Amino acid sequence: MESVSSSAGEVIARIAYLLSDVVISVQPALRIETDFSKSLQQLVGEKAHGLVAKGLPDILFIRQNDDPLLSAFEPINSGRLVSVTTNSAILLPSIPHLYKLAQFPVVIHVSLSCSQSIDYSDISSIRQCGFTFLESETLQEAQDLALSAHALAIKTGKGVIHFFDPGNLSLDDPIVNESQDLIQKVVDWESVKESHTLKESQASLYADDGRLATITETAPSHNRGASIPPTAPNDISVQTTASHQSSSVGSSVRESSTDSRQTLSSATSVESTTTRPISSEDIYHSLLKIWAVISSETNRKYNAFKYTGPEDAQAALFIFGSTGVFVDQLEADAPDDLKNLGIITARLYRPWLASELLKEIPGTIKRIAVLEQLRTKTTKWGPVLLDLLSTVNSRSTPGDKILIVGFQLEHVESATALQALRGIYQNLHSPSPLQNLTVGRSKPFKQGQKTSLEKPKVEGAYWKILTQVFGEHLYVANRLGANDAGISSTIAASPEYGFGSLLARIERKQKFMKEIQEAAKTPDFATDIPRNWLSKWSLIAEDSAKASSLAPDVIARLAVDGSKLANQLLSSKEFFFDESRWLIGSDAWAYDLGNSGVHHVLASDADINMLIIDTQPYSERAAKDSPRRKKDIGLYAMNFGNAYVASVAVYGSYTQVLEAMIEADRFKGPSVVLAYLPYNKEDDSPLTVLRETKNAVDAGYWPLYRWNPNNEDKGEPNFSLDSPRIRQELEGFLRRDNQLSQLMRRHPNFSNSLSESYGSEVRALQKRKAKNAYGKLLEGLFGAPLTILYASDNGNAENLAKRLCNRGKNRGLKTMAMAMDDYPIEDLPAEENVVIITSTAGQGEFPQNGRSFWETIKGSGDIELSSVHFAVFGLGDSHYWPRKQDKIFYNKPAKDLDARIAFLGAKKLADVGLGDDQDPDGYQTGYGEWEPKLWHALGVDNVEGLPEEPAPLTNEDIKAQSNFLRGTIVEGLNDETTGAISASDSQLTKFHGTYMEDDRDLRDERKAQGLEPAYAFMIRCRVPGGVATPSQWLQMDAISSAHGNETMKLTTRQTFQFHGIIKGKLRGAMRAINRALMTTLAACGDVNRNVMCSTMPERSAYHRDVYEVSKKIDQHLLPNTTAYHEIWLRDENNKKVKVAGDAIVDQEPLYGPTYLPRKFKVTIAVPPYNDTDVFAHCVGLIAIKGANGRLDGFNVLAGGGMGVTHNNKKTFPRTGSMLGYVSTSNIVLVCEKIMLIQRDHGDRKNRKHARLKYTIEDMGVNVFREKVEELVGFKFEPPRSYHFDKNVDTFGWQKDEQGKNHFTFFIENGRIEDTADFLMRTGLREIAKLNRGEFRLTGNQHLILSNLADEDKPIVETLMKKYHLDNLQFTGLRLSSSACVAFPTCGLAMAESERYLPVLISKLENCLEENGLSQASIVMRMTGCPNGCARPWLAEVAFVGKAYGAYNMYLGGGYYGQRLNKLYRSSIKEPEILDIMQGLLKQYSLEREQGEHFGDWTIRAGIIKETKEGKYFHDDVADEDAEDEE
């Protein structure tokens, strides 16, 4: 009975096994089998013999991210036949290898990767690499073409890529396995023998070793000019030469339309031979022979192209994608309206043989629909469409053209295939067909081109300029044989590979210089003349100008010498000259700067030039709606400070282009030339391009400039603005700006109103004027005096006092306002009218700036206030202390002050007023009743003609007036009279990643000394996914010493945070962070903040997938303002660097001028680990793994958030609501649209109600989901299944699927510091100095040393042991705990957190041990306030600061971070905390079920009620006193 096979992987793996010496099986992970690897493993297990290998073939199983094709070179160079089985994911990263492997008999079998639908773009993107490409559409074809691929590679010595869509073949019936007899007849066994005897020399990775597969032809020349007959099978040979000639195999139709073989013109009858590279015709000729054998043996016929359908068809589909559903529909029983439709497919995709395609297409065909299944398109028109367009136009005559219409093919279900065909057919036959319509997607069709296409006219202007300027000394690393460098698809490839090629080129130049030095000492030349000239050249080789000048003379002497050594040196004669080395790319490089080769080139400081061509027309700038925004490469490059940068436009200023290219070449370091070449259509005329360019340059959309950081050394400006119109307008603006600045300095009183035109207030004077000086200003005014004193922590009482002061003035009173502690209390008895407004701090305490005043009043018995009239108003929260015994704390400062002043003899103007946050309008309700009583008592209640009162300045006002986050930050930084900045600017600096703080431990002492608070700043970096290099770790460590308080904080958002940075060092710290290739922009503020990502040390490949998405989201949602660079990145002389000059007009395409209502947070979790608390953020993405073990897409959660105000039931924490599933390709767009809905619908009037969680709660989840779907243009899919089993970190060593090692350090509460007992910071610094692996910051404030090779592990372990970093002997409670910063630096903290939680845990550990819970993982979190930075509301047990030393206690959170907790006890201090916890822990140890977590137990045991939704957070709390207050 004949053997059969049922899968493509099985039949292909068997063919590869039989016809290879070595098979490289590429897998996502070694533990994850593919169809290929499973069959190969079976053959290995059976010890099956191959037909090619001597003995058993070698099977190499390699991970796909381990550069698998690199493993092919060693066996190839040993003369062994190599094949590869892989998915298409490796193709693009392997481009450098493919160009070399194409000249070897290598066969690569490619199963196209599949996420939502098959993607052929990996194939089309590498179509020019020199390989022959065969495509299989059925299971039988997969077997026959796999055999053909191996036979062809063996025969021609050229590489073959055989690809197929596994889904297209999966439903085919099983087929009979190939016969041994067929294989014996198809394969040229003489060529196999030749390949085994051929040994290749080792070659470098990038350098061209000149290897070409060639044909040696022998022909008698009886007739002059007779053409060479077809090549005989044994006429093909392989030679290794020094030639740099490229293979003719490629995408060019011209290569296949003419015969590239030479002719002989000998007049004699002697035989002559010629050797030449193998051509496209040679490949096809050999393939036809192979197919002829298969046909004769099996009756299965194959040709380069396959046409299926009526011979008189009027229309056809050319499908480059999954064909199965369409073929089934048309072959089975096609409906009448589709019976006249044919299908064309390519079995031989490359070389593209136009003549063979024309033979296959019926002459009746008038219209062809090209369906290309490309999920990643780098050009407007697909490659197959362009191939077909060129082909049909080459045979068409006027009046006989074939209309070509392009379609984007997506996944099409069998049930909808007929509908899809009809849609294609209708559009194809419409009078004006739409181009680029999508087939198989739910998105509405987009308008495309309505006319038939012509072949694009590629513009090579910049390439021509480069050639003119640098001539033969131009070296373009990534040109890859293209005819131009304008917008070729190969140039759109990632620049990393070109960068590597240039590095290899530089190394080769250094090697050549050493060879010259050696050659100058040898006697191997024919004469001594070359030696003398080589010595001269060697002495000046480092001086590029002199060396290039001498090079022609040296080359001439070597040529005359003629010796072997001279010829050897002449083979590399280009190195005698100074080359101009360039990378040429497109604007595709601008989408992911942090991960692209652009970044690497800049960071390398290498002398490499990049020409990056942008083709987006000015007229289409606003219509662009890509899921990824282009970033400003020029701005990015200038931030490095080591790069030459220019922005040019060949149709704007040709001279400026020349200057920029010459300057870039002369600059010793990285250079970036951004070149503009806009077009709307591929056939746009130069005039159209000229108009687009002029509009862009004139409007400032594309400014022309040059930036040379070396100019400063010559006394010249670094930045040169070359746009004439912008330069003129800039000069006028600067004149006006200068006049305005002088006026503001001369008239400070006008400063505030004048600066409003800049969009911000001028910083108020920080030192308050003395009371008597202020009194003099009031002399001469009529009306009674009124002194208003305030004590305020958060600004509410201060704002009320100042507003009251202004209202008093408008009523004719002589008013003044100041803080209570700034008032000379000895003057109080002489006052006539005094009003005191105070808020409530802590447990019924006075705010910081009122405590001294109160202590004096309270402790003094000899103050006589009988002549004083007074009134007191207090701000408090009646539910802040809900227990009965704590009711006395409500507005206690105001009530105490009112009673004490009355006791001292003062007379009340009005009874004490009490503002309550629980009232409908908060404290304004009580204040609205109290103020009229005050005016009535003072006799000014009926004043007419009062001016309209301006609305109070809000955060929205500050943002709107800030000129895109500039404000007066620069002026504030330059003010050396204070360590602070203005209140408005302190709101704006948050967007720049820094908060103004003060050391609260020093507040009282400094106040007693008459000093302002110890102001300092916190800086937070933005580190997407928390990944940093060892070098960056060292730089962060250095910043903490040079600029901060010598510690670092690893935050719960996976980033670095520095504290204690004084204002004078703030800019230096920012610059140092940028030099470390990090930034702080948008780390805080009303924008999207640092995007988090699960760390997953044991699954590195999967982590890399998810991590890349986190970076894309982070970059896409980044603000666009240039204010950050202007303010913080100064030069070495502390001069402000405006990287694009004052001509820049900022735009925020995503945010607008007022940005978001509140902060916006995105996180990604990868099941089963919820280590980033995915439910706690505005957008939570749950990664879904595909069948191949890699990232498939995400379940999308929206509306999570942690911020709460104590006892304000209108505020609550919320877990995210499930919206549905989204593919990876659409996730950035979805995140953007969610953010935009929040931007447009979030509450901008009440910041406590401004987070996305309230927007969704108010709007409803379904309505919100519909709004998102409307914006993105598709509906969410049902969520995919997932499972979380923890959200804490796994400590210690782990090994990933690649064999790399990872160690998770326990960093208690994220604080990196050295103490006398634990030199943690020093130890981590020493490990970083090894420069091994990478550092990953976790969402639980810990640290992972990742990607460590086995050989590096011992030295790391030695350092860990030396500094006790390997100590993990802690209780499960401590390992599962986390805390925010709180005191002493956080201005919002009400209680200790980071400094207290370790102490509390230590006091509980004896109890844990007594109850057998030492290793029990219980998630405990602590914060100093209810803002929730440590995400306490999801913890199993949490303590949230209420006042200093007092906390609210919460129980019942989910161990996996999936459930909110609930209030258990309010305002408890340490004795009560210990008592409660000890009782609960003992009960838990006795009652818990197997595997039951603490949070789950508290609910099951009835200790606490479950919080099912955020809006029920305040319901059914366990605190009895709290319930009484409701």
mmCIF file of C-alpha atoms in Angstrom, residues 969-970 973-974 1043 1061-1072 1126-1130 1134 1136:
data_model
loop_
_atom_site.group_PDB
_atom_site.id
_atom_site.type_symbol
_atom_site.label_atom_id
_atom_site.label_comp_id
_atom_site.label_asym_id
_atom_site.label_seq_id
_atom_site.Cartn_x
_atom_site.Cartn_y
_atom_site.Cartn_z
ATOM 1 C CA ILE A 969 9.186 77.753 32.793
ATOM 2 C CA VAL A 970 12.408 79.190 31.380
ATOM 3 C CA LEU A 973 14.374 78.323 36.004
ATOM 4 C CA ASN A 974 16.471 81.447 35.553
ATOM 5 C CA HIS A 1043 22.016 65.702 40.379
ATOM 6 C CA ILE A 1061 17.076 67.597 42.342
ATOM 7 C CA ILE A 1062 17.388 71.310 43.063
ATOM 8 C CA LYS A 1063 16.305 73.810 40.464
ATOM 9 C CA GLY A 1064 19.853 74.728 39.469
ATOM 10 C CA LYS A 1065 20.583 71.112 38.541
ATOM 11 C CA LEU A 1066 17.270 70.372 36.900
ATOM 12 C CA ARG A 1067 18.312 71.160 33.354
ATOM 13 C CA GLY A 1068 21.595 69.271 33.748
ATOM 14 C CA ALA A 1069 19.730 66.205 34.933
ATOM 15 C CA MET A 1070 17.363 66.409 31.989
ATOM 16 C CA ARG A 1071 20.254 66.635 29.550
ATOM 17 C CA ALA A 1072 22.000 63.709 31.207
ATOM 18 C CA GLU A 1126 13.838 74.161 23.837
ATOM 19 C CA ILE A 1127 13.591 74.352 27.610
ATOM 20 C CA TRP A 1128 15.782 71.521 28.807
ATOM 21 C CA LEU A 1129 18.405 70.737 26.204
ATOM 22 C CA ARG A 1130 20.923 73.534 26.518
ATOM 23 C CA ASN A 1134 24.104 76.994 29.211
ATOM 24 C CA LYS A 1136 19.180 77.848 25.209
#
